[in-house]
PDB file of C-alpha atoms in Angstrom:
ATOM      1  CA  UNK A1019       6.936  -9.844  32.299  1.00 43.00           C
ATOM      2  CA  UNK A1020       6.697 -12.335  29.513  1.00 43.00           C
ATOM      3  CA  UNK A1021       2.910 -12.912  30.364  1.00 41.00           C
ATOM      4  CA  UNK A1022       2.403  -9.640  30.441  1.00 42.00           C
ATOM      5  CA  UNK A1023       3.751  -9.003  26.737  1.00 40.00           C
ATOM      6  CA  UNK A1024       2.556 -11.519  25.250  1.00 39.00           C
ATOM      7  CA  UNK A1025      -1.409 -10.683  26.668  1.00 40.00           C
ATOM      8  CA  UNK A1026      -0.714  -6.845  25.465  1.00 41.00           C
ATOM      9  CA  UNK A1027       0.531  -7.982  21.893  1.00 42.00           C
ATOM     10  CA  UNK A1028      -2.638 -10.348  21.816  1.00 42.00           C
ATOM     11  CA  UNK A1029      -4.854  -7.530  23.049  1.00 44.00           C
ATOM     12  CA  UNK A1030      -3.082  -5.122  20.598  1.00 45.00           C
ATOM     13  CA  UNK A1031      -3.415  -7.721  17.289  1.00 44.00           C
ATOM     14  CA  UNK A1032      -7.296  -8.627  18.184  1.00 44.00           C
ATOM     15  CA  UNK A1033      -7.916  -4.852  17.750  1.00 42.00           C
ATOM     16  CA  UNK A1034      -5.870  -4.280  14.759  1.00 42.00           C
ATOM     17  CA  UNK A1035      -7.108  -7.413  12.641  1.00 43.00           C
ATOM     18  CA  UNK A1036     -10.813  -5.631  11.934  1.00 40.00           C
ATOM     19  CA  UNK A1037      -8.906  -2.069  11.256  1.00 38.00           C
ATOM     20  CA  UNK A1038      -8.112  -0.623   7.973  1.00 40.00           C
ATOM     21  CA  UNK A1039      -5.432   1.626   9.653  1.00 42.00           C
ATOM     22  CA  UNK A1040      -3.808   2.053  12.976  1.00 43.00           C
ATOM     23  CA  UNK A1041      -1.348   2.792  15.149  1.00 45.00           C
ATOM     24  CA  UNK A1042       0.259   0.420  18.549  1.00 43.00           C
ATOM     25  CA  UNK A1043       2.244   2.043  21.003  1.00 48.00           C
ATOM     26  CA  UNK A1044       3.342   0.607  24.821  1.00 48.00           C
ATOM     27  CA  UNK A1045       3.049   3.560  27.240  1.00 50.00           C
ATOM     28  CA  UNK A1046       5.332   3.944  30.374  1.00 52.00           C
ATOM     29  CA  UNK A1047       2.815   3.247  32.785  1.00 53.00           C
ATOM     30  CA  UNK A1048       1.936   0.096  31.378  1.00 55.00           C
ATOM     31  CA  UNK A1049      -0.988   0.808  29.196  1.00 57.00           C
ATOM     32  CA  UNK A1050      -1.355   0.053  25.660  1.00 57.00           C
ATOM     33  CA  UNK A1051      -2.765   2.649  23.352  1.00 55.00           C
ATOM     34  CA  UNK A1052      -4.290   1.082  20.193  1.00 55.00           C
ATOM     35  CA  UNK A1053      -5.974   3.788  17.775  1.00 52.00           C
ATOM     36  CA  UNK A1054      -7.512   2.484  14.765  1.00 55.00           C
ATOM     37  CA  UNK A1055      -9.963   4.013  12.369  1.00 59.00           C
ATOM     38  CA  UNK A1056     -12.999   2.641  11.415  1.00 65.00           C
ATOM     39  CA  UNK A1057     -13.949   2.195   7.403  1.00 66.00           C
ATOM     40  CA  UNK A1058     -16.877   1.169   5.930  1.00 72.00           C
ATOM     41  CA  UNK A1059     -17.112  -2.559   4.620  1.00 76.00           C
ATOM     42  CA  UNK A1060     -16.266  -2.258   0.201  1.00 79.00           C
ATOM     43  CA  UNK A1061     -15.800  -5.774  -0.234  1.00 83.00           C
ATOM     44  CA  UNK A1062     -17.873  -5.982  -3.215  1.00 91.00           C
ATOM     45  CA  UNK A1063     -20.366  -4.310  -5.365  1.00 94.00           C
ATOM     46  CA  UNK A1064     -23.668  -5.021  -3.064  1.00 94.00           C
ATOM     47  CA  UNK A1065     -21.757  -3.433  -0.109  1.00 92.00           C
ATOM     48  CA  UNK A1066     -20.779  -0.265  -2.101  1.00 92.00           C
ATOM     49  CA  UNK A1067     -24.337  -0.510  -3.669  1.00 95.00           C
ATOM     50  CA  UNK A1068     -25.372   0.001   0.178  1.00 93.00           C
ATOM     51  CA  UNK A1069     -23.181   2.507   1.053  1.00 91.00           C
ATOM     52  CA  UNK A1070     -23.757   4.956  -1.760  1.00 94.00           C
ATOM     53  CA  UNK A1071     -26.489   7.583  -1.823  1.00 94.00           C
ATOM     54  CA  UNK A1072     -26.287   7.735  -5.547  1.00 97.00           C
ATOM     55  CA  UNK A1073     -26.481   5.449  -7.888  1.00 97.00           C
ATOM     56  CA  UNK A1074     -26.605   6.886 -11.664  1.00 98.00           C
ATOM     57  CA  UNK A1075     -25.430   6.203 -15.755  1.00 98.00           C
ATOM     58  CA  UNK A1076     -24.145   9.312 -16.585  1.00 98.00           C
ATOM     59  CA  UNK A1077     -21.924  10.462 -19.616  1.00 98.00           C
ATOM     60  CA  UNK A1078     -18.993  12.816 -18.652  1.00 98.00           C
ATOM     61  CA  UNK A1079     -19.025  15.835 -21.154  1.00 98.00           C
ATOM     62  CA  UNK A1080     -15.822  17.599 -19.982  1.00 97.00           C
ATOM     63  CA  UNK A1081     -12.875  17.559 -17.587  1.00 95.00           C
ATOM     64  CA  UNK A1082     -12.365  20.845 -16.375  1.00 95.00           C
ATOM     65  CA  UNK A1083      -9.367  20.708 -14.047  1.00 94.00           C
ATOM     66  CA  UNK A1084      -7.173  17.946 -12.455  1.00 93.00           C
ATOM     67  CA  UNK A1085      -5.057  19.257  -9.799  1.00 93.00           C
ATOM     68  CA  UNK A1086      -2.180  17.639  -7.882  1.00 90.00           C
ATOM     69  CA  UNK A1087      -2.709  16.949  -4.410  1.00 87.00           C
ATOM     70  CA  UNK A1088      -0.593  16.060  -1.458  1.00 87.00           C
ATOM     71  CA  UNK A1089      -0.283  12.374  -3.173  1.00 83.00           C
ATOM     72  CA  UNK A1090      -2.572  11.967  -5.057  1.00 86.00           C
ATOM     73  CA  UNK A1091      -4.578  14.124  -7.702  1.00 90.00           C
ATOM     74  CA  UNK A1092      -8.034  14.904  -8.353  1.00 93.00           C
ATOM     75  CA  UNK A1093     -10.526  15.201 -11.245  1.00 95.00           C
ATOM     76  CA  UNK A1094     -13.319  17.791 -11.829  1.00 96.00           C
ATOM     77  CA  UNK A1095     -15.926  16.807 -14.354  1.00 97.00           C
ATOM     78  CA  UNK A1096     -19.035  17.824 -15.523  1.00 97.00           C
ATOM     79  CA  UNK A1097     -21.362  15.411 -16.088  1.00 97.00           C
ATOM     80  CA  UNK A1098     -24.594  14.576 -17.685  1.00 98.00           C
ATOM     81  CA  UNK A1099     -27.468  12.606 -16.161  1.00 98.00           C
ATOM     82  CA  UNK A1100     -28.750   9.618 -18.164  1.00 98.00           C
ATOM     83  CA  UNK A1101     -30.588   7.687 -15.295  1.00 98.00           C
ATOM     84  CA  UNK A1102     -30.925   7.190 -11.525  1.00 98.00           C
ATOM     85  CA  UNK A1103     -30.573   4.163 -10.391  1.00 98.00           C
ATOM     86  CA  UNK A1104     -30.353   4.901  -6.323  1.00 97.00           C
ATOM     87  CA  UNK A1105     -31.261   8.024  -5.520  1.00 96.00           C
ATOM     88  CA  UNK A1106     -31.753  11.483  -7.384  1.00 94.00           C
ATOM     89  CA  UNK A1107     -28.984  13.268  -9.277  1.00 95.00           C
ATOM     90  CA  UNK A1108     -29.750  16.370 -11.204  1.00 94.00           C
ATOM     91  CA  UNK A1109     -29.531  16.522 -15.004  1.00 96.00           C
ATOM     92  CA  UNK A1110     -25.904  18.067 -15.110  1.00 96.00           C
ATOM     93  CA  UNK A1111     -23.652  17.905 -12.101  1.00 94.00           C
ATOM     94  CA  UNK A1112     -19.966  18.859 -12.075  1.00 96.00           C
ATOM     95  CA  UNK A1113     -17.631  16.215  -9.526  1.00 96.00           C
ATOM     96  CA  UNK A1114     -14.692  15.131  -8.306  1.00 95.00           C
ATOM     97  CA  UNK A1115     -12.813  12.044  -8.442  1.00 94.00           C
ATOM     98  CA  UNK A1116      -9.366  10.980  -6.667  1.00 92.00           C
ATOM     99  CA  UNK A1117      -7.569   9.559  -9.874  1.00 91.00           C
ATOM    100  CA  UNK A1118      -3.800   8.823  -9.937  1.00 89.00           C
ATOM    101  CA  UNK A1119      -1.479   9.683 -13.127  1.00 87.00           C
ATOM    102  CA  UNK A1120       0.537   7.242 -15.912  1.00 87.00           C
ATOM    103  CA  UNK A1121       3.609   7.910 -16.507  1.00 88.00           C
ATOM    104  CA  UNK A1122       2.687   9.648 -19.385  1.00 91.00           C
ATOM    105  CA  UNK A1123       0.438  11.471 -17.753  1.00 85.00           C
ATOM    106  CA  UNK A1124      -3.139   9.658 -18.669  1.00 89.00           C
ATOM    107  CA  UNK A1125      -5.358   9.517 -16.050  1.00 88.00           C
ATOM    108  CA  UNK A1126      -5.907   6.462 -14.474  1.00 89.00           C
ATOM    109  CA  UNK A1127      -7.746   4.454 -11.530  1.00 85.00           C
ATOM    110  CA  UNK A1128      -6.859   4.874  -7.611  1.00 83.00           C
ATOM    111  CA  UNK A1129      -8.487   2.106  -6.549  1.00 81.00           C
ATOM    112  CA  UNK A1130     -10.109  -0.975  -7.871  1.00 78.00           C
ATOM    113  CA  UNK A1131     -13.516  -0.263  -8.366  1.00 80.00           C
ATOM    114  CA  UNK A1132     -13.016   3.029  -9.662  1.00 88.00           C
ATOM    115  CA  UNK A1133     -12.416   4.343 -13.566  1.00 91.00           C
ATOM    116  CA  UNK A1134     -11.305   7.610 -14.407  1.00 94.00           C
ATOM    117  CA  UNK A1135     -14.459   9.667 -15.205  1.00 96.00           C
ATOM    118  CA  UNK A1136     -13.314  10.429 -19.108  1.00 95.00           C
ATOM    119  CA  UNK A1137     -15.442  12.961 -21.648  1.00 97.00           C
ATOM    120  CA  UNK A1138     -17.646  11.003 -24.350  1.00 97.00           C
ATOM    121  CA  UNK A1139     -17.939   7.754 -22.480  1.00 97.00           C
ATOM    122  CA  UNK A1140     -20.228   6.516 -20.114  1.00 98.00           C
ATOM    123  CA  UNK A1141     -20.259   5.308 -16.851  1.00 97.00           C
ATOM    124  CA  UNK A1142     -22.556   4.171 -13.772  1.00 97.00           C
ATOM    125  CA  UNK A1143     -21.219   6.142 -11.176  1.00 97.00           C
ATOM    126  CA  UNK A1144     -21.396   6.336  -7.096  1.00 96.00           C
ATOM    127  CA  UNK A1145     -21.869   9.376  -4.578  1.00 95.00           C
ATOM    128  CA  UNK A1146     -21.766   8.611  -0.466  1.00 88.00           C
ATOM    129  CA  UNK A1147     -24.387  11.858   0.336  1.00 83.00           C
ATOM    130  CA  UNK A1148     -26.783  14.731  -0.991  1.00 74.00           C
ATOM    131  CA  UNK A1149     -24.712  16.452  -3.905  1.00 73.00           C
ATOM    132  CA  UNK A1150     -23.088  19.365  -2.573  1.00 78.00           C
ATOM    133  CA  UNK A1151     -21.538  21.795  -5.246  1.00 84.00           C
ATOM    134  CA  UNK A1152     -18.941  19.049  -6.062  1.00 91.00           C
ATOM    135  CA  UNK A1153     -20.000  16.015  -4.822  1.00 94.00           C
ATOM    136  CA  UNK A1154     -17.010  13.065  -4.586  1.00 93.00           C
ATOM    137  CA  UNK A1155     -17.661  10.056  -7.161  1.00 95.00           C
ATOM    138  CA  UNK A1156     -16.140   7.413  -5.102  1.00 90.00           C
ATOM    139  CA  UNK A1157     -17.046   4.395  -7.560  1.00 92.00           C
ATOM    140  CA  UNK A1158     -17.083   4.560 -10.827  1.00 95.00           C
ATOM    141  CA  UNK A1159     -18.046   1.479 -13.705  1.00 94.00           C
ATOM    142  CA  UNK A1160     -17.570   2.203 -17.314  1.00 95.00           C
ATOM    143  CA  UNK A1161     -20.547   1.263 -19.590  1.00 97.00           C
ATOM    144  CA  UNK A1162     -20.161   2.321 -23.181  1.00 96.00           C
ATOM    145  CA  UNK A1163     -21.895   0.558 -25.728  1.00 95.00           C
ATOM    146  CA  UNK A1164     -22.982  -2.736 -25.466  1.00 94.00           C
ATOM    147  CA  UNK A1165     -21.866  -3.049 -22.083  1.00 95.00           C
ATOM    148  CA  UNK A1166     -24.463  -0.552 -20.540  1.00 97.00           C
ATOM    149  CA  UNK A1167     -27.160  -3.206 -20.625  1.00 96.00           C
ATOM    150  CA  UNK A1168     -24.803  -5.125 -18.710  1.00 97.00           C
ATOM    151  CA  UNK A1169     -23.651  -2.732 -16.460  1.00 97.00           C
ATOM    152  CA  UNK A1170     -27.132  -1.522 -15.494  1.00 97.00           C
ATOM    153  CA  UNK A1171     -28.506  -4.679 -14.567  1.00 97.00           C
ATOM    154  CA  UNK A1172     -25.606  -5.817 -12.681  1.00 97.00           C
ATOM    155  CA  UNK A1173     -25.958  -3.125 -10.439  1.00 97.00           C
ATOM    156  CA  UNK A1174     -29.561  -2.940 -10.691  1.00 98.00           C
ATOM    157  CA  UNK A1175     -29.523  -6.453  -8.920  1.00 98.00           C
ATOM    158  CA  UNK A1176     -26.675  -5.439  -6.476  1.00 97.00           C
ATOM    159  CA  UNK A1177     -29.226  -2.169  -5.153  1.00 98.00           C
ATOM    160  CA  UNK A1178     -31.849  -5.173  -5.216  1.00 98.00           C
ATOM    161  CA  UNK A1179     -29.522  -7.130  -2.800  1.00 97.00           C
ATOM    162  CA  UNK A1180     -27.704  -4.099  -0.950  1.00 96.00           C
ATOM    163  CA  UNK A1181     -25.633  -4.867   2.277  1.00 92.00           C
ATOM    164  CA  UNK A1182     -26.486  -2.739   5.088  1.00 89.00           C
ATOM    165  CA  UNK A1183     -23.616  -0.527   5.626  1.00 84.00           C
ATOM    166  CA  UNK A1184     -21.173  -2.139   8.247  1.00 75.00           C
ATOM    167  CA  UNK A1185     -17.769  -1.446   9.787  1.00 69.00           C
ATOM    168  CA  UNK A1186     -15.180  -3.921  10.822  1.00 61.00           C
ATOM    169  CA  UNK A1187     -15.179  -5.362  14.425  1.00 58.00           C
ATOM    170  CA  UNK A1188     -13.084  -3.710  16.822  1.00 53.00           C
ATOM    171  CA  UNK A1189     -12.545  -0.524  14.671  1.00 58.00           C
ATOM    172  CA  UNK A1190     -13.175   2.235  17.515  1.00 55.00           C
ATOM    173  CA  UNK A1191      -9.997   4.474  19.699  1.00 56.00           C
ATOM    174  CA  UNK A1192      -8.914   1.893  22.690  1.00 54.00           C
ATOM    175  CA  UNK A1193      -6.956   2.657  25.563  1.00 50.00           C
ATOM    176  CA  UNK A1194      -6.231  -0.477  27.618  1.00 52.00           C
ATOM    177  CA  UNK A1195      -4.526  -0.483  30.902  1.00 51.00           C
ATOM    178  CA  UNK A1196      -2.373  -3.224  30.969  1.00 49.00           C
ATOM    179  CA  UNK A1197      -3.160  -4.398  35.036  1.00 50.00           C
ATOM    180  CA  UNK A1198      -3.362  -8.351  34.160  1.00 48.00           C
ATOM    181  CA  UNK A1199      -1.099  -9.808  36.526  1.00 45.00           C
ATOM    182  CA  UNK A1200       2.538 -11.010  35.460  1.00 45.00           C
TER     183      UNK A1200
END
């Protein structure tokens, strides 16, 4: 029995170390279900650079709504196109964002890589597909002023030197019976 546990928590952990998310559970007839779910690689700016569609500076000109979700809330803004860098954006767009809240009830980022889209400044933005009606800005860089020469060339170079898009090992649904012997 000992064997046995300690090959299905060794089985289980090799699957989970590539996974962003998921879930272990030992079945009654000795099987091991191990469900993770497979992201996309973000570790830096040349991966997101090669998972984004879009590329673009942009200026945001308005926020129109933020609405609460279940945990978390989200921005719609319209925007203004100053240049494509990847891919084609048209010359006004209107998009969401995923932002969080302050405590006094500024918007602020949800992740790292991400500032809240704010109107008058600029920012080089990122968009996974084709814009639908209200495409999701998923990365977002702030560039007003003398950064935008900065900003533009830094991800100017990481387009250059895009990753191909890649998951983490071991990241699909497993069910493994558990037969090794004792």
């Amino acid at each position: 029995m000992m064997n046995r546990t300690l090959l299905l928590v060794l089985a289980g952990a090799a699957v989970l170390c590539g996974s962003a998310t998921a879930a272990y559970t030992a079945l009654q007839d000795d099987t091991v279900n191990v469900s993770a779910v497979c992201v996309p690689v973000e570790e830096n700016d040349r991966d997101r650079a090669g998972l984004a569609a879009h590329l673009a500076v942009v200026t945001v000109d308005q926020t129109l709504n933020v609405a609460a979700r279940d945990g978390y809330h989200e921005s719609l803004s319209r925007i203004r196109l100053i240049e494509n860098l990847k891919g084609t954006l048209p010359a006004a767009l209107e998009v969401t964002q995923t932002v969080d809240r302050s405590s006094a009830g500024a918007l602020v980022a949800a992740a790292d890589y991400r500032q809240p889209l704010l109107p008058g400044h600029r920012y080089v933005i990122g968009i996974y597909q084709h814009p639908g009606p209200t495409p999701d800005v998923w990365l977002s860089t702030q560039a007003d002023g003398d950064r935008l020469d900065t900003v533009r060339t830094h991800w100017k170079d990481a387009i250059a030197h895009q990753n191909p898009p890649r998951s983490h090992p071991h990241c699909n649904d497993v069910v493994t019976p558990a037969t090794a012997a004792s």
